[in-house]
PDB file of C-alpha atoms in Angstrom:
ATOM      1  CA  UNK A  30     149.579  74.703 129.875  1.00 43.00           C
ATOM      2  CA  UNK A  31     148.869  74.896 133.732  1.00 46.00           C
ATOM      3  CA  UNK A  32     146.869  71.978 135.035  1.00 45.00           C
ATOM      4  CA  UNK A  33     143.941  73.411 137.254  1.00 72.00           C
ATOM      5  CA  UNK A  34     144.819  72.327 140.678  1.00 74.00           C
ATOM      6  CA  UNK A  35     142.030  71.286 142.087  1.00 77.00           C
ATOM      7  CA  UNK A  36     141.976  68.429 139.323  1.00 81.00           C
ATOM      8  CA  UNK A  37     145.041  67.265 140.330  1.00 84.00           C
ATOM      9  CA  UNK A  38     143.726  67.476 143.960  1.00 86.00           C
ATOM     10  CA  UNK A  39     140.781  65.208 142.934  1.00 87.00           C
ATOM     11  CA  UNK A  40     142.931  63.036 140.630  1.00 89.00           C
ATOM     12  CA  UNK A  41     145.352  62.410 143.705  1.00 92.00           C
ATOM     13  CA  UNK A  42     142.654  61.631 145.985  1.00 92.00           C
ATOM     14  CA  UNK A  43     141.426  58.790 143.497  1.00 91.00           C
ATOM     15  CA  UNK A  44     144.779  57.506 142.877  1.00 93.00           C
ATOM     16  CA  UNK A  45     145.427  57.455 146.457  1.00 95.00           C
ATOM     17  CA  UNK A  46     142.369  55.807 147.384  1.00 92.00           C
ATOM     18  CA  UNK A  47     142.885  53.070 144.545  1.00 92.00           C
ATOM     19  CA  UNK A  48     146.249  52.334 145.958  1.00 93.00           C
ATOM     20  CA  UNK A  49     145.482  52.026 149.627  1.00 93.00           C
ATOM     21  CA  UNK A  50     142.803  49.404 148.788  1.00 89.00           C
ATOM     22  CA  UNK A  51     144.732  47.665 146.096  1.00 89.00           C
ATOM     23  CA  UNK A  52     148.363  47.676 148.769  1.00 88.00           C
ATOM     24  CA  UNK A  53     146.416  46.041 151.556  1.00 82.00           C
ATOM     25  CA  UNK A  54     145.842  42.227 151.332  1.00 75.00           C
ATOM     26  CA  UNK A  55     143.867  40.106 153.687  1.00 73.00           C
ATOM     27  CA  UNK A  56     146.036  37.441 155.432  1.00 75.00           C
ATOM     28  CA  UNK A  57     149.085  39.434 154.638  1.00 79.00           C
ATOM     29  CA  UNK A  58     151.477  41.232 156.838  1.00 87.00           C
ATOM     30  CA  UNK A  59     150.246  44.460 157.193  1.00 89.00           C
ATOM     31  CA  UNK A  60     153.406  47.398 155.971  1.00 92.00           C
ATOM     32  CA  UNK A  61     151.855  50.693 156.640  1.00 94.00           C
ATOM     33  CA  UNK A  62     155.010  52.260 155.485  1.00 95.00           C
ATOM     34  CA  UNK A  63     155.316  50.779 153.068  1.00 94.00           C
ATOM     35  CA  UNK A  64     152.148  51.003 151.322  1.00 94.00           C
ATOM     36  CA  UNK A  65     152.760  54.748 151.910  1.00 96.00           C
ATOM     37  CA  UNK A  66     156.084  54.897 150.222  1.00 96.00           C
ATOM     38  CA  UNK A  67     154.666  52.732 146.993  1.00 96.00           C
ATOM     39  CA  UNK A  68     151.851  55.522 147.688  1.00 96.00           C
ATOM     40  CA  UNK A  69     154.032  58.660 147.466  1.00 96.00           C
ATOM     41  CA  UNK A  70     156.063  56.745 144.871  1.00 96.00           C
ATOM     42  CA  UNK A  71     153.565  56.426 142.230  1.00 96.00           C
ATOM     43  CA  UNK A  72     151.757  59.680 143.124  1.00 96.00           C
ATOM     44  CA  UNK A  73     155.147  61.496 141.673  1.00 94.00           C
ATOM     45  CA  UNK A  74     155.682  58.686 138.765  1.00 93.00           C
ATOM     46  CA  UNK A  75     151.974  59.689 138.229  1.00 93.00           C
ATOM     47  CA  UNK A  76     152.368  63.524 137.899  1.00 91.00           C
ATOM     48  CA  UNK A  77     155.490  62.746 135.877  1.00 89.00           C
ATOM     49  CA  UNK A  78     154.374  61.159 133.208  1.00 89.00           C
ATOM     50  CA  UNK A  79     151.226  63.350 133.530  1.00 85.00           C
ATOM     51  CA  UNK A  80     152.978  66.492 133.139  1.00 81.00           C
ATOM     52  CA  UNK A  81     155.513  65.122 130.167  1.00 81.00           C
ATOM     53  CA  UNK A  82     151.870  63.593 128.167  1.00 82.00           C
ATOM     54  CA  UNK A  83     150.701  67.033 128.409  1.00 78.00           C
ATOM     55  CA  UNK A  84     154.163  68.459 127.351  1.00 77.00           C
ATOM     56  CA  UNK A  85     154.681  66.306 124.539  1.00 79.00           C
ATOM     57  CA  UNK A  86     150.736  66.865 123.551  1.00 79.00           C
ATOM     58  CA  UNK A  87     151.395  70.680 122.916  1.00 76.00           C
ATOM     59  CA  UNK A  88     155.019  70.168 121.627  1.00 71.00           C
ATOM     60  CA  UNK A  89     156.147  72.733 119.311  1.00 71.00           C
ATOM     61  CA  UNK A  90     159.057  73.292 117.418  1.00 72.00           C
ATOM     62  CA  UNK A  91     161.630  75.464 118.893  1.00 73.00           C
ATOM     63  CA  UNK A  92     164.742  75.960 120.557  1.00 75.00           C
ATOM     64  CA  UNK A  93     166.195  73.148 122.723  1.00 72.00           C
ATOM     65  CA  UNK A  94     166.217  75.514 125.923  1.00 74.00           C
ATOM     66  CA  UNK A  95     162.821  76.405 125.298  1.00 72.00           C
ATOM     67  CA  UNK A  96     161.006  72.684 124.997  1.00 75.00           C
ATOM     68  CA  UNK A  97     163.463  72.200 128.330  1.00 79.00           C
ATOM     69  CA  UNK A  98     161.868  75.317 130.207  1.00 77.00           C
ATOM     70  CA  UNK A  99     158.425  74.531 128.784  1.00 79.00           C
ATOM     71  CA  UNK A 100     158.672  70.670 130.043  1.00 78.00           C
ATOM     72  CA  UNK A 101     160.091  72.050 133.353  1.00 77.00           C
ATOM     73  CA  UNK A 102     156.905  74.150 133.759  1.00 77.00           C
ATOM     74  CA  UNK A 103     154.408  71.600 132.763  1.00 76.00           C
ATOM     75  CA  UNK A 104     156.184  69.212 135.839  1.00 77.00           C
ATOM     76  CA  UNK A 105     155.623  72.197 138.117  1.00 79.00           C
ATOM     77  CA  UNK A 106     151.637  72.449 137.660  1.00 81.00           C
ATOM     78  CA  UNK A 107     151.397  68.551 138.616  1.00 85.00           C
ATOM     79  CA  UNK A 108     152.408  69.125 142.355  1.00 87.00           C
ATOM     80  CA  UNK A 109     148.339  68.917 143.399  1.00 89.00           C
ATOM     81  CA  UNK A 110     148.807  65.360 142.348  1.00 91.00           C
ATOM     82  CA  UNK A 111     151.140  64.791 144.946  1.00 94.00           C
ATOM     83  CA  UNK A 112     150.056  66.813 147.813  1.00 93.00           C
ATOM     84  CA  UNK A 113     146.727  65.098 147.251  1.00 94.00           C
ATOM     85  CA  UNK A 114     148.025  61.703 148.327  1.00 96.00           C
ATOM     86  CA  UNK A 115     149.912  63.115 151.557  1.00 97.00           C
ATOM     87  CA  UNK A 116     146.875  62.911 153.967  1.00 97.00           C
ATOM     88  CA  UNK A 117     146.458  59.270 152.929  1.00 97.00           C
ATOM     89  CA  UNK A 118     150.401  58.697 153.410  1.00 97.00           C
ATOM     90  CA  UNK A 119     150.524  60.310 156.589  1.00 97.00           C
ATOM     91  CA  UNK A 120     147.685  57.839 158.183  1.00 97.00           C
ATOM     92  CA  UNK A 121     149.765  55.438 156.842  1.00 96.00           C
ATOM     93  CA  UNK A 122     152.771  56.643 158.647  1.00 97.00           C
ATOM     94  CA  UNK A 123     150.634  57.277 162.000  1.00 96.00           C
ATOM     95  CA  UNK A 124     149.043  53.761 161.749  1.00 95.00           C
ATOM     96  CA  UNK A 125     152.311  51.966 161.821  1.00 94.00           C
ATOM     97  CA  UNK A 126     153.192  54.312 164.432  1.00 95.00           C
ATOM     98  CA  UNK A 127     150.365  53.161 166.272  1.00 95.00           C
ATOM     99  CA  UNK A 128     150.654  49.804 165.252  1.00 92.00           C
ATOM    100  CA  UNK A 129     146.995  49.706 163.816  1.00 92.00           C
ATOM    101  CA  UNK A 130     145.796  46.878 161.856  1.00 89.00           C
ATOM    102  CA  UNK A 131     145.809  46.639 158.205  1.00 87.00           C
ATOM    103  CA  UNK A 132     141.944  46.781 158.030  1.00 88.00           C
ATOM    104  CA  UNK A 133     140.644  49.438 160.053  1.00 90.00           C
ATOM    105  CA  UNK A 134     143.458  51.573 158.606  1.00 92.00           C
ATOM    106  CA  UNK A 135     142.375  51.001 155.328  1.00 91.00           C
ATOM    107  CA  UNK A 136     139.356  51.530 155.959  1.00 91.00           C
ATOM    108  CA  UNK A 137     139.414  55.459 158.109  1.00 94.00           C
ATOM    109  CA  UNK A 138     141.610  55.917 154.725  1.00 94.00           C
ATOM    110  CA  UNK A 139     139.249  55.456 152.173  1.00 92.00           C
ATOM    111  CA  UNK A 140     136.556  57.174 154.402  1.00 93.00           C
ATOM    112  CA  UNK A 141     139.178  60.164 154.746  1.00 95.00           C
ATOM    113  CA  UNK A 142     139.378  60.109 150.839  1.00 94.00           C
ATOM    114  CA  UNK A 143     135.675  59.918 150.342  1.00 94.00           C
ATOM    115  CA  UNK A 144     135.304  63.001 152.846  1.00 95.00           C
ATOM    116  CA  UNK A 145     138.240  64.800 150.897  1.00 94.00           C
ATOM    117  CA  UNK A 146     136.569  64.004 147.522  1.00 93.00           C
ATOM    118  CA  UNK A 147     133.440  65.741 149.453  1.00 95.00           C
ATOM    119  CA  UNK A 148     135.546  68.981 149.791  1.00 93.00           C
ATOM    120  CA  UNK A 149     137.274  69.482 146.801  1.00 88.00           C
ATOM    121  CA  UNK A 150     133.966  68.590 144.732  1.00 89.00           C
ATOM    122  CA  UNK A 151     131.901  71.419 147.024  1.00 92.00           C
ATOM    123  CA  UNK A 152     134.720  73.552 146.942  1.00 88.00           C
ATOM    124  CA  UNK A 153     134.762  73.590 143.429  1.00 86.00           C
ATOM    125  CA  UNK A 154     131.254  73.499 142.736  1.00 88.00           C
ATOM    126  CA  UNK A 155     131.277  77.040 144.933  1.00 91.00           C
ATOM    127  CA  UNK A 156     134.321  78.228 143.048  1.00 87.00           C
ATOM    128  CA  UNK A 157     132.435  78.136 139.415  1.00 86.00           C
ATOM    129  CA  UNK A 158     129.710  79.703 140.667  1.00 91.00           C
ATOM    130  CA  UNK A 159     127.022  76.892 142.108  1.00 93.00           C
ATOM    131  CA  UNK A 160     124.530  77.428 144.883  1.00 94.00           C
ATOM    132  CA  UNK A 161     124.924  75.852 147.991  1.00 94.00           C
ATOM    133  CA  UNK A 162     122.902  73.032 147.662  1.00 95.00           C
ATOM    134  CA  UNK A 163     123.960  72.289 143.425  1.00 94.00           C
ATOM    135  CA  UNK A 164     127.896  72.353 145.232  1.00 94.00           C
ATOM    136  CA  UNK A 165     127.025  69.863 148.173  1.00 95.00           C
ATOM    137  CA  UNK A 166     125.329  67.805 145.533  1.00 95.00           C
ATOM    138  CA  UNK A 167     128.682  67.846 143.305  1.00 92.00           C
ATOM    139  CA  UNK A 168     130.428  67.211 146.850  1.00 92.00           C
ATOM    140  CA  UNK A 169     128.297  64.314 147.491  1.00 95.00           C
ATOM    141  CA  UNK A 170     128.915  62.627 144.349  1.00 93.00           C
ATOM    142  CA  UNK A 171     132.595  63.163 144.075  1.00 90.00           C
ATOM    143  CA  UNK A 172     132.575  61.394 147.434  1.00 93.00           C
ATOM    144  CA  UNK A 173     130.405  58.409 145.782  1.00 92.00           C
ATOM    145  CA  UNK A 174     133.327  57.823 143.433  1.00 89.00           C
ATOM    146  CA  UNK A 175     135.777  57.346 146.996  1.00 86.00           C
ATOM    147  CA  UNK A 176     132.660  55.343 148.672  1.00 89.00           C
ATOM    148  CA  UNK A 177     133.040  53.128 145.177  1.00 89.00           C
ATOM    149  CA  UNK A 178     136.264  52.594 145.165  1.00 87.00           C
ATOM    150  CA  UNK A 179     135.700  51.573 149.154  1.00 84.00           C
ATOM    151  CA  UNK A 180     132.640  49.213 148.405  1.00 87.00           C
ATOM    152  CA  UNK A 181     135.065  47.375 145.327  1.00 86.00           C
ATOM    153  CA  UNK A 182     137.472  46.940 147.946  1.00 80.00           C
ATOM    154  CA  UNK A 183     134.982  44.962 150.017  1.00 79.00           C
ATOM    155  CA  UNK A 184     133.710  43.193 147.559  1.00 84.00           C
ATOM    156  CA  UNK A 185     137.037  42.586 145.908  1.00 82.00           C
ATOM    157  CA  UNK A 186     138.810  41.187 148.611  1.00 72.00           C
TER     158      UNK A 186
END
């Protein structure tokens, strides 16, 4: 089964998002990288386990080869997972780099997510066939699940 890559795109974005809010504590030292390894990290663990659920879902009996090609496949399709959680890694990486502080990094990082979320919902949206305005709506609330996981983060911590 391939796995549509625009929901792992979305589903990376998420996970991202729910990580960089969760890794950085007030009063804490801030550890950009980190943050952005545990990011990467569980991105792949993620798609992993992803890929051998959806494997193991459709298991059939056959040939020891085959279920080894088959579950080699299924990991392929996940990479969108991980490529999803690169931009958030990579302002990681640059705010170390630039010695920002934990907040204001976290915070252009969930605001890059949200405007991510943004694209791949309108892109989508376009792709199956919505009008312009149905896909920016579908943008607009894919970025209200980012803008959510932002506002818990405030009110969280």
């Amino acid at each position: 089964m391939r796995t549509n890559w625009m929901f792992g795109g979305v589903y990376g974005t998420v996970l991202a998002s729910a990580l960089l809010a969760a890794l950085q504590q007030d009063g804490a030292r801030y550890t950009p990288y980190y943050d952005a390894a545990w990011i990467l990290v569980t991105a792949v663990c993620a798609a992993a386990i992803h890929g051998y659920a959806h494997h193991m879902s459709t298991h059939v009996y056959d040939t020891a080869a085959h279920r080894w090609r088959q579950l080699a496949l299924t990991l392929r399709d996940e990479w969108p997972v991980v490529v999803a959680v690169l931009p958030t890694v990579g302002l990681l990486a640059l705010s170390g780099a630039a010695g920002w502080h934990g907040e204001p990094a976290t915070t252009a990082g969930l605001m890059l997510n949200a405007a991510l979320l943004a694209g791949w919902g309108t892109f989508a949206a376009l792709r199956v066939g919505y009008q312009r305005r149905g896909a920016i709506l579908v943008g607009a609330a894919d970025a209200a699940v980012g803008l959510l996981i932002a506002v818990a983060n405030a009110v969280i911590k």
